[in-house]
XYZ file of C-alpha atoms in Angstrom:
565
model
C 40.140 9.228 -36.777
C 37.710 10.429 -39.404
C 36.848 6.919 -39.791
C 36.283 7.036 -35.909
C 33.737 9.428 -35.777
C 31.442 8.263 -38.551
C 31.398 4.912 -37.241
C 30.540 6.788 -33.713
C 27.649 8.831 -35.680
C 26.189 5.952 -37.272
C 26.261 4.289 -33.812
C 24.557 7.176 -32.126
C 22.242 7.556 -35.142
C 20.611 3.936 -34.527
C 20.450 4.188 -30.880
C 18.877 7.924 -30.643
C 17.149 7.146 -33.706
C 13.679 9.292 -32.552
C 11.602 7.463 -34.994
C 12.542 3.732 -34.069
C 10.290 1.865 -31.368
C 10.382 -1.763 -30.209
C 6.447 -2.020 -30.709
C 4.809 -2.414 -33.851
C 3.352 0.182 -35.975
C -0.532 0.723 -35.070
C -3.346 0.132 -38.231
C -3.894 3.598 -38.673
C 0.053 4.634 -39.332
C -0.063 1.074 -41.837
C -3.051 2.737 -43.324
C -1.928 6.253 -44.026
C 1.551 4.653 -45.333
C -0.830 2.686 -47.650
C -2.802 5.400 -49.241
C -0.511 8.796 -48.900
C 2.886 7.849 -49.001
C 4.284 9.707 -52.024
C 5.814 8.128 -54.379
C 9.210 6.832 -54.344
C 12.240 9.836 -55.287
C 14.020 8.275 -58.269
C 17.585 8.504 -58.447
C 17.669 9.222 -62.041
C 20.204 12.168 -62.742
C 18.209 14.428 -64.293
C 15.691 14.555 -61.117
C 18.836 15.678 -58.482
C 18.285 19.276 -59.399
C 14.439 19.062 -59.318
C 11.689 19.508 -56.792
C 9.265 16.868 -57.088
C 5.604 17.943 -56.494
C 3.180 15.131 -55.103
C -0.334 15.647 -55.770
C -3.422 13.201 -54.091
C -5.437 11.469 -56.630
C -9.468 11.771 -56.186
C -9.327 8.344 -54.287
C -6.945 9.114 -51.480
C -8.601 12.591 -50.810
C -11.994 10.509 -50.313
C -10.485 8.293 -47.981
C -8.685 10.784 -46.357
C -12.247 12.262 -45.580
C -13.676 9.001 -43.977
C -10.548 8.444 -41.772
C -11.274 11.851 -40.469
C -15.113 11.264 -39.989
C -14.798 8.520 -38.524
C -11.776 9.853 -36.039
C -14.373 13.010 -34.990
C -16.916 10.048 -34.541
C -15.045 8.196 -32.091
C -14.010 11.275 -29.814
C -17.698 12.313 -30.035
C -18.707 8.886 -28.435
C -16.377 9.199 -25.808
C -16.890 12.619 -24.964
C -20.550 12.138 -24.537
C -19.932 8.479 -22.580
C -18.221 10.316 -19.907
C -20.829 13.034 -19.534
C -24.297 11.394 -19.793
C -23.031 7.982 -17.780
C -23.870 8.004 -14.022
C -20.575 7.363 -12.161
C -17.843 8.307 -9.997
C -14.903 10.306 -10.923
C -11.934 9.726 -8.384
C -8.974 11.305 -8.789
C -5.588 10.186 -10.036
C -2.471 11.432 -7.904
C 0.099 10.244 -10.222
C -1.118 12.849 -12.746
C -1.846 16.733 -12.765
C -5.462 16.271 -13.976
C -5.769 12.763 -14.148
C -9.334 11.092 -13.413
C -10.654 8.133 -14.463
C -14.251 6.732 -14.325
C -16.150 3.764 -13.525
C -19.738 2.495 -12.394
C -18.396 -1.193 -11.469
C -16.160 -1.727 -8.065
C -14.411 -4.428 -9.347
C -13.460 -2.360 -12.573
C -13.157 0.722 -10.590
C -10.220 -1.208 -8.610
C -8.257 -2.507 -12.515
C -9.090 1.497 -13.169
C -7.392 2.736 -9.858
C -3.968 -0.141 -10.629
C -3.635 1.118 -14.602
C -4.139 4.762 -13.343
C -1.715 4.546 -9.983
C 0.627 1.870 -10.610
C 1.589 2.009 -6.995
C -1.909 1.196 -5.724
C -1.823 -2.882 -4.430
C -4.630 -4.419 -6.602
C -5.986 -7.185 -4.812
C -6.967 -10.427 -6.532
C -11.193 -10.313 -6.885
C -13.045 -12.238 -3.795
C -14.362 -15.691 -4.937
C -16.983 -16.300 -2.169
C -17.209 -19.666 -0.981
C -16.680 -22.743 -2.653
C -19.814 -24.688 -4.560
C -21.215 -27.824 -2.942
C -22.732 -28.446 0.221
C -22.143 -25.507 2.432
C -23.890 -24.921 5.991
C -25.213 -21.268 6.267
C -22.664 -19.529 8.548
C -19.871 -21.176 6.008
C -21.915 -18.977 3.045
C -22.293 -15.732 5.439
C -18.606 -16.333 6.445
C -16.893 -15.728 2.914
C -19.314 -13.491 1.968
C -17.789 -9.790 1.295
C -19.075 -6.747 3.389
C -21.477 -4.180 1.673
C -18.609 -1.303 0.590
C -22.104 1.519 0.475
C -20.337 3.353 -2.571
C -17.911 4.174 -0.998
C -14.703 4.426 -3.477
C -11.063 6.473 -3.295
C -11.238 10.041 -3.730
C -8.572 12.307 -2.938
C -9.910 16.354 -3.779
C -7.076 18.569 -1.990
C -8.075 22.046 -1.472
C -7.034 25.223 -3.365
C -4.912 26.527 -0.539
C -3.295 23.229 -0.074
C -2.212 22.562 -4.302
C -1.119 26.497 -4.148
C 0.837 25.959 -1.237
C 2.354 22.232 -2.516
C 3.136 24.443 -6.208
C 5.240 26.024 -4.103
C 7.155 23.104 -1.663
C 7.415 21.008 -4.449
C 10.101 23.441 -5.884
C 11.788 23.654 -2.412
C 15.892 23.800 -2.590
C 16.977 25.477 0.025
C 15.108 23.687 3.258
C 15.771 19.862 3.829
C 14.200 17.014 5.977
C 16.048 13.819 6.846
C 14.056 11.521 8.648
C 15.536 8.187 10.384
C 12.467 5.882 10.659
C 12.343 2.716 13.218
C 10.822 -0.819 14.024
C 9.071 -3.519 11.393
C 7.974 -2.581 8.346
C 4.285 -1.053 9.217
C 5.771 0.294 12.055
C 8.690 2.225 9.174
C 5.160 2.763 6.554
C 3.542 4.703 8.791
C 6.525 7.022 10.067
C 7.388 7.536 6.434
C 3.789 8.794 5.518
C 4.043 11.187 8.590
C 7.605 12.407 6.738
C 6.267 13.309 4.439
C 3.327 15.618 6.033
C 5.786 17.161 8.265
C 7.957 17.978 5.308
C 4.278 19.644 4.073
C 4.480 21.252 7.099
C 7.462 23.388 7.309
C 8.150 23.602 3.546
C 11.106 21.440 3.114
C 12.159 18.925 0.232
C 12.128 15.746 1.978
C 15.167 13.372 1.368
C 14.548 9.837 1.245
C 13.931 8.229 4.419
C 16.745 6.537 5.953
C 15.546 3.116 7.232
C 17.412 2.196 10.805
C 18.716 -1.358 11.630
C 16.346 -3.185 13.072
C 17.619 -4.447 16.591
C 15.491 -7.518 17.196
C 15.430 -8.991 13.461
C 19.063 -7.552 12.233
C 18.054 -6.111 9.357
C 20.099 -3.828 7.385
C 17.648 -3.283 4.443
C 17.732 1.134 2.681
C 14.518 1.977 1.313
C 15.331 1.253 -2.282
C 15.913 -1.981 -0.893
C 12.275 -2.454 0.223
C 10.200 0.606 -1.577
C 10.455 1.691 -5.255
C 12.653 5.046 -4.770
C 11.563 6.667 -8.236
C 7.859 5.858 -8.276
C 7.911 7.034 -4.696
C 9.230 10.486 -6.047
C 6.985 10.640 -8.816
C 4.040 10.262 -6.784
C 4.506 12.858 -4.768
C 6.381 15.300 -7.298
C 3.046 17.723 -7.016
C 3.147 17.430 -3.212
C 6.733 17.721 -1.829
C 10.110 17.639 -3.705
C 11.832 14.127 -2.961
C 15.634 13.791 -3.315
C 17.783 10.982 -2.870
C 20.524 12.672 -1.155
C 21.540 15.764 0.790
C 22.920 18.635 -1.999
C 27.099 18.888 -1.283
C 25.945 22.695 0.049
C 23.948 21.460 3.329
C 25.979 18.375 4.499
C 27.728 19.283 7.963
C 30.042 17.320 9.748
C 28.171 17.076 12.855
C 24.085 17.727 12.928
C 21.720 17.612 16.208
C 19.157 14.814 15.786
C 15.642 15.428 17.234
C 14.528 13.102 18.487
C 12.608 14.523 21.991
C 9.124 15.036 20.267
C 5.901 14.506 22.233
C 3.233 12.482 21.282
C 0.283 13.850 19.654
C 2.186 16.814 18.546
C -0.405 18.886 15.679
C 1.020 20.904 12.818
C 1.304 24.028 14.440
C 3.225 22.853 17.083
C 5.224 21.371 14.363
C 6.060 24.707 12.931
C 6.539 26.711 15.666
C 9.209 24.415 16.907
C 11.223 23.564 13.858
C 10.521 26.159 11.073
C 12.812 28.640 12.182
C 15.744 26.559 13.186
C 14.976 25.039 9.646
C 15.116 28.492 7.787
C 18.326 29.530 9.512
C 20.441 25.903 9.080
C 18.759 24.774 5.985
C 18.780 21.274 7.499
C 16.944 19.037 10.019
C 17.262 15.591 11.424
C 14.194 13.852 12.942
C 14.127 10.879 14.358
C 11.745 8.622 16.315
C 8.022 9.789 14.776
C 6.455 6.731 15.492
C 2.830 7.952 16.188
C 3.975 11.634 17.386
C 2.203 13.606 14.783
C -1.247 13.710 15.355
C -4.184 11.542 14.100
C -6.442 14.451 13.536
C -5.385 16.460 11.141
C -6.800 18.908 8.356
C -8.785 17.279 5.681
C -6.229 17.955 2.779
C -3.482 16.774 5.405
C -4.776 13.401 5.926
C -5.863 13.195 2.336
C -1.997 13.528 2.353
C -1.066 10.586 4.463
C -3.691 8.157 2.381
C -1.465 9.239 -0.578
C 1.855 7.980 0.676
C 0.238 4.866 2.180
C -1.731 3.572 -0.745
C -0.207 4.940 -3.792
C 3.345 6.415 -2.981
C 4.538 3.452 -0.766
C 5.010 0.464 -3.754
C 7.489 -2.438 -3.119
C 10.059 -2.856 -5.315
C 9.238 -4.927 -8.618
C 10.793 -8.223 -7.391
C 8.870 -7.907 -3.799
C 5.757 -7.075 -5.757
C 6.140 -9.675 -8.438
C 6.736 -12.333 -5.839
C 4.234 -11.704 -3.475
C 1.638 -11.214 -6.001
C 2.758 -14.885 -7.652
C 2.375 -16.647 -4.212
C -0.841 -15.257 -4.004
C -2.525 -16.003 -7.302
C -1.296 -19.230 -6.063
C -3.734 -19.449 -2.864
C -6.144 -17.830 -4.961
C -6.214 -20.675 -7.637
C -7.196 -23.179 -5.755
C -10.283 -21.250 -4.044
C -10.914 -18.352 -1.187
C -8.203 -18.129 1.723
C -8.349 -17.111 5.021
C -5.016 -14.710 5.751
C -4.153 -14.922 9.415
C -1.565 -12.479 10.652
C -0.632 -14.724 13.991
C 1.638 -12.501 16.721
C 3.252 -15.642 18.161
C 6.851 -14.432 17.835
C 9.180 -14.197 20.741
C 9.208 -10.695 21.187
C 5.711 -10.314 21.138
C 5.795 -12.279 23.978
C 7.892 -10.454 25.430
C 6.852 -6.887 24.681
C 3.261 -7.833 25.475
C 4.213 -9.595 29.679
C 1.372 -12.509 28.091
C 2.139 -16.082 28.853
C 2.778 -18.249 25.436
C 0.240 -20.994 26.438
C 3.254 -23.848 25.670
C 3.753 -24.353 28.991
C 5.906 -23.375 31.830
C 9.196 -23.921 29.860
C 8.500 -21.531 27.532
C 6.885 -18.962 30.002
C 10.358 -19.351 31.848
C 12.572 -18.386 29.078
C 9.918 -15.427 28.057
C 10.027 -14.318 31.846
C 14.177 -14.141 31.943
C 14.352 -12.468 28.732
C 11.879 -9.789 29.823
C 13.457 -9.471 33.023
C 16.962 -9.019 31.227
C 15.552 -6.761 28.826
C 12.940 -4.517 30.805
C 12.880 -1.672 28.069
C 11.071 -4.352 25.627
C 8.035 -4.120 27.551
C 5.227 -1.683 26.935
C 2.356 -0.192 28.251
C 0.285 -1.179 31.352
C 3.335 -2.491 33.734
C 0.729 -3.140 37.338
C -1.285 -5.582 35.619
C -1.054 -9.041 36.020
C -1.063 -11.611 33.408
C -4.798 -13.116 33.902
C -5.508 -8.960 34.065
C -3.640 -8.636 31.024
C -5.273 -11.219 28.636
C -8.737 -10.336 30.260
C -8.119 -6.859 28.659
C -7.200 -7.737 25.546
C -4.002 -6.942 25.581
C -2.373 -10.134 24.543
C -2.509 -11.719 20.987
C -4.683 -14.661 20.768
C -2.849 -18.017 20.494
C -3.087 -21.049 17.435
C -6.243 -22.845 19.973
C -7.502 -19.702 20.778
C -7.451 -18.192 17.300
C -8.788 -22.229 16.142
C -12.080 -21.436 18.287
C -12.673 -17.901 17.047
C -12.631 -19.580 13.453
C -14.978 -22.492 13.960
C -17.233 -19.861 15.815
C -17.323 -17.737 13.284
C -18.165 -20.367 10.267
C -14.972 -20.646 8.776
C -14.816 -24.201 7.098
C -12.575 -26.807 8.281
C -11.323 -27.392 4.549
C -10.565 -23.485 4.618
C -7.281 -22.910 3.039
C -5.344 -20.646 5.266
C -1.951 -18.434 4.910
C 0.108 -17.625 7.812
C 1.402 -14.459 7.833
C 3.542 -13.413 10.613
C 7.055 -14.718 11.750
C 8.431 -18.009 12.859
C 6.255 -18.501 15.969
C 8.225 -18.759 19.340
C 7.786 -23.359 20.427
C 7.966 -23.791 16.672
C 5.667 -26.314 15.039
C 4.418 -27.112 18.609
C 3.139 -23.622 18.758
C 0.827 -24.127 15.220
C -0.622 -27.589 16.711
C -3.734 -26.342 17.641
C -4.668 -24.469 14.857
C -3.427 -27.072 12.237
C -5.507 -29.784 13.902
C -8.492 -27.997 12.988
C -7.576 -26.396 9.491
C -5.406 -28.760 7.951
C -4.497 -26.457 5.125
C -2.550 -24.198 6.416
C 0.213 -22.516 4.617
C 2.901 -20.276 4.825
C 5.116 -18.215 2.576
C 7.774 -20.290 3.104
C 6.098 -23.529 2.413
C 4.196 -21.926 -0.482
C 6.862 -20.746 -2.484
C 9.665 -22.759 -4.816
C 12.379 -23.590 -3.716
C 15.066 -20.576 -3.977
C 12.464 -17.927 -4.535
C 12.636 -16.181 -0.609
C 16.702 -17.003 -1.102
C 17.072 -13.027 -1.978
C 15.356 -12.389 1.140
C 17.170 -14.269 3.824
C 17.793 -12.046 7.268
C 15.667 -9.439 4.977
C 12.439 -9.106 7.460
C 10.938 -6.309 5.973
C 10.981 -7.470 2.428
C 9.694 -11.071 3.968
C 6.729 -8.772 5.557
C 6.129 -6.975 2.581
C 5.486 -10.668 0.881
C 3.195 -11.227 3.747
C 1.523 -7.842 3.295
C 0.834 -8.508 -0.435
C -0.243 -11.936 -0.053
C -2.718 -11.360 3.189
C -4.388 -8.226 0.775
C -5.640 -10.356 -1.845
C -7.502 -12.578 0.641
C -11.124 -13.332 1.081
C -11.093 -12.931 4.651
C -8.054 -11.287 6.950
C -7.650 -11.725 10.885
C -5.460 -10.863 13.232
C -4.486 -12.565 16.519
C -3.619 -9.200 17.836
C -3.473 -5.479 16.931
C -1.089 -3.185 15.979
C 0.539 -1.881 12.856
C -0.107 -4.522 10.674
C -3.617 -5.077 11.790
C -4.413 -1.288 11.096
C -2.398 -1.236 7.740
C -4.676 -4.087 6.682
C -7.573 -2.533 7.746
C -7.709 0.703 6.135
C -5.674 -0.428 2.677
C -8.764 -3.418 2.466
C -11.180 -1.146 2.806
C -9.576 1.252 0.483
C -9.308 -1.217 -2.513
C -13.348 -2.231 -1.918
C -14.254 -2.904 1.576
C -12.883 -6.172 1.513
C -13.792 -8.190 4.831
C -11.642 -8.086 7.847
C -12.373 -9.379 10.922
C -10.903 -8.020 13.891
C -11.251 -10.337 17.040
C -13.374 -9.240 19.800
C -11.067 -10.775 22.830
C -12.133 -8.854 25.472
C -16.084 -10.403 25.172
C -14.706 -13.772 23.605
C -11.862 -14.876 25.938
C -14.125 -15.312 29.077
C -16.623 -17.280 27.079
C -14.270 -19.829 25.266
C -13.116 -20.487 29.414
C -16.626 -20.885 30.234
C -17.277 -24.743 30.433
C -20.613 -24.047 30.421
C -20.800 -22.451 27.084
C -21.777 -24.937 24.455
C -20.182 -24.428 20.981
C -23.356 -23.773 19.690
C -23.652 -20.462 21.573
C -20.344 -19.588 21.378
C -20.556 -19.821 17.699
C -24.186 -17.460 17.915
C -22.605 -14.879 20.135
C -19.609 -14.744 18.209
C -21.386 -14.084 15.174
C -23.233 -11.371 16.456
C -19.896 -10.000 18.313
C -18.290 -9.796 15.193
C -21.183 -8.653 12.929
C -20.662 -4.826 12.625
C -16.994 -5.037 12.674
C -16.204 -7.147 9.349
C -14.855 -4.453 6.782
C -18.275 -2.607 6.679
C -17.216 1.055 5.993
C -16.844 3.038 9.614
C -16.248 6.763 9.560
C -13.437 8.534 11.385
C -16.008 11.517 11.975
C -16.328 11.621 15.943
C -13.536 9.368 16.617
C -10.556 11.301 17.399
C -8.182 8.356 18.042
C -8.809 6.740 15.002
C -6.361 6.628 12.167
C -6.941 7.251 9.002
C -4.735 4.873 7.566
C -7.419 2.628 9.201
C -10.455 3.920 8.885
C -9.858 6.106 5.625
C -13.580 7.433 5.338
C -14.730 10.169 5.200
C -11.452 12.351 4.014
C -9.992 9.631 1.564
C -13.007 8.144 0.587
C -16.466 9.340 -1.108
C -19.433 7.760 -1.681
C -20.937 7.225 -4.962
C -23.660 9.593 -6.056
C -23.352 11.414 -3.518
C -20.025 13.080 -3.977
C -18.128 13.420 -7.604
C -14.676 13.718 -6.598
C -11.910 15.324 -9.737
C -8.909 15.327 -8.541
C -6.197 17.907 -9.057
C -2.687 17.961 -7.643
């Protein structure tokens, strides 16, 4: 047994070792072993019983001395660097005091990934391809003008004395059960975690619920990195992974009756004492309840959780990010995030533009299903698609592109779902742009195998691919469309192009519209609205998870932003 033990020491010894480390030893610890090592302890008996005393010969004190000097030199140089240089300091919410600087929007972007690791860092634009070009083929892959404007996330004194204090929270617990695709769970999950601000409460990790039309049975650690979500937000609101053994009931009320538009003092008037007194409370169904306006450090909040909080897990990251370094390679893209799915169909009450097979099946399916379709019920379909309200299909989305400049050669990622007639749906827009690819066709064979009947994971792919574009449109808005938006624009202002169908549409039926002037009005159309930086200031239905200035974004030289959480 004694035997035992030592062999258990000596095993414990080399593992917990403090001193070992995997990477090599840096030039300076070489150097000092060089020059002040003492010398070796001889094992000679008559030194056992003795102290040895090590003195430094004349040479090592003197380079002692320059090691120092020239250690004092280099902080010096930095110190001054970062006060004399002209840039912008933007804070760093992964750390208490963490700020890091930059004059250079490109390197201000590699600064913001190394400092937040959860912060999606695009692949850099590459403008259009060299050669023969016409003019509105240069102007369309060239990137907006991002102003200055650059992430910066200054919360208030109130707010980090008040989050000191959540972030501790043990006795007051949220559970949230979050809905739909994944944009549609992102954005619920960001509003979580405000309403957890709200009333105090340590937040427990969000439970994702199936999703009815795709099937899938995916938990947050499934789709989001659990730990780096907690340590994100450790200085904002204390994340757990479960319910302590001390508040788990056997049967809890779910709310799930909240109005839309609902602002935080509604919020705590209706929960926080029910909350104080049971320790415990379900919500469910947040989808765009809370409100979009909210107090400056409150929506500095949500931008956060949506662009440094919310990271895929590593193998969703590491896959999407290889599949698009593998657009990127071979030039710019165009991402297209096409609604052509049969739901959309359905939820929308648009007509599929296959034919009157298709609009038959879409018809008895909505008629079966009634609850699947949303918002403006007494308008016809011609009423419908004159208003905007349906997503643009592959011919329709085709003429936009050619209007707009986009080359024919353009390559071009689908992002989106299988598209309700199939192939026959794509025709169109594949007779124009022959390059078109999708994350199934793009990636090896066996590398979406982890992800089968997985749709959120599959969208997250999309998601990660469509950021690193040149240029991203959608057929249609919504929650991807908006994600897009405001995480583009929060990485540098990259351009997106959101379709003007309301002015378009009744031109491209015109047959007396050449495609000439469809291609000049388009242009103009489209102008103002292609990732330029638009403020939320005056705008009280915008998001701003969309349009993320003014709170989450400052511009440079006129605002120096250090961030403290």
């Amino acid at each position: 047994r004694s035997f035992e033990r030592a062999s258990m020491a000596k095993t414990l010894r080399t593992i917990k070792n403090p001193f070992f480390t995997p990477h090599p030893p840096s030039p300076f610890l070489l150097f000092s072993l060089l020059f002040f090592s003492p010398p070796k302890r001889t094992t000679s008996p008559r030194y056992l019983n003795h102290h040895h005393q090590t003195r430094c010969t004349p040479q090592q004190v003197f380079l002692l001395l320059i090691s120092l000097s020239l250690l004092f030199s280099g902080i010096s140089f930095l110190a001054s660097s970062l006060t004399t240089s002209s840039t912008c300091i933007v804070s760093s919410p992964s750390s208490p005091l963490g700020f890091f600087v930059s004059d250079d929007p490109r390197h201000l972007l590699t600064s913001l990934a190394v400092s937040v690791p959860s912060t999606l860092l695009p692949l850099p634009a590459r403008g259009g391809r060299s050669g023969n070009m016409t003019e509105e083929e240069r102007e369309f892959w060239k990137q907006p003008n991002g102003e200055g404007y650059k992430p910066c996330l200054e919360f208030s004194l109130a707010y980090r004395k008040k989050a000191a204090r959540v972030s501790k929270e043990k006795k007051r617990f949220l559970v949230v059960v979050v809905s739909g695709g994944l944009n549609q769970q992102r954005n619920q999950i960001v509003d979580a975690v405000v309403i957890a601000t709200i009333l105090e409460a340590a937040l427990v990790v969000p439970v994702l619920q199936v999703n009815r039309v795709w099937g899938d049975e995916s938990e947050f650690s499934d789709v989001f990195d659990v730990e780096h979500f907690k340590k994100t937000l450790r200085s904002d609101v204390r994340v757990v992974s479960s319910l302590p053994s001390t508040h788990l009931m056997s049967r809890q009320t779910i709310e799930n009756q909240i109005p839309w538009d609902v602002s935080p003092v509604w919020i705590r008037a209706k929960f926080f004492k029910q909350l104080n007194e049971e320790g415990l409370l379900v919500l469910k169904g947040l989808d765009s309840r809370l409100a979009k306006n909210l107090p400056p450090d409150l929506q500095k909040l949500r931008c956060k959780v949506a662009f440094h909080a919310l990271r895929f897990t590593a193998p969703i990251e590491n896959l999407g990010n290889k599949l698009a370094r593998r657009m990127w390679i071979e030039g710019p893209y165009i991402a297209l995030h096409l609604r052509l799915e049969k739901d959309v169909w359905v939820r929308t009450g648009c007509l599929t533009g296959l034919g009157s097979e298709f609009d038959r099946i879409i018809a008895e399916t909505r008629m079966s299903q009634p609850r699947y379709l949303t918002g403006r019920l007494n308008l016809t379909y011609t009423e419908r698609r004159l208003a905007g309200l349906c997503p643009l299909n592959a011919y329709e989305i085709a003429r936009l592109l050619k209007a707009l400049g986009a080359p024919s050669n353009a390559s071009i990622f689908v992002a989106g779902g299988e598209p309700f007639g199939g192939s026959r749906a794509m025709e169109p827009l594949a007779k124009e742009f022959a390059n078109l690819v999708t994350k199934e066709t793009l990636a090896h064979k066996g590398e979406l195998l982890p992800y089968t009947n997985r749709s959120s994971a599959l969208a997250a792919i999309d998601y990660i691919v469509s950021l690193s574009s040149d240029v991203f449109v959608p057929s249609h808005g919504g929650n991807m469309a908006k994600a897009m938006q405001g995480n583009r624009a929060y990485v540098g202002h990259m351009k997106f192009i959101m379709p003007n169908k309301r002015a378009m549409l009744p031109l491209m039926e015109n047959p007396s519209v050449s495609e000439s002037e469809l291609s000049r009005v388009a242009r103009k159309l489209h102008g103002k609205s292609q990732g330029h930086p638009e403020s939320r200031r005056g705008r009280r239905d915008r998001d701003v998870l969309a349009y993320p200035v003014p709170e989450c974004m400052c511009r440079h030289g006129k605002h120096r932003s250090i961030g403290f959480f």
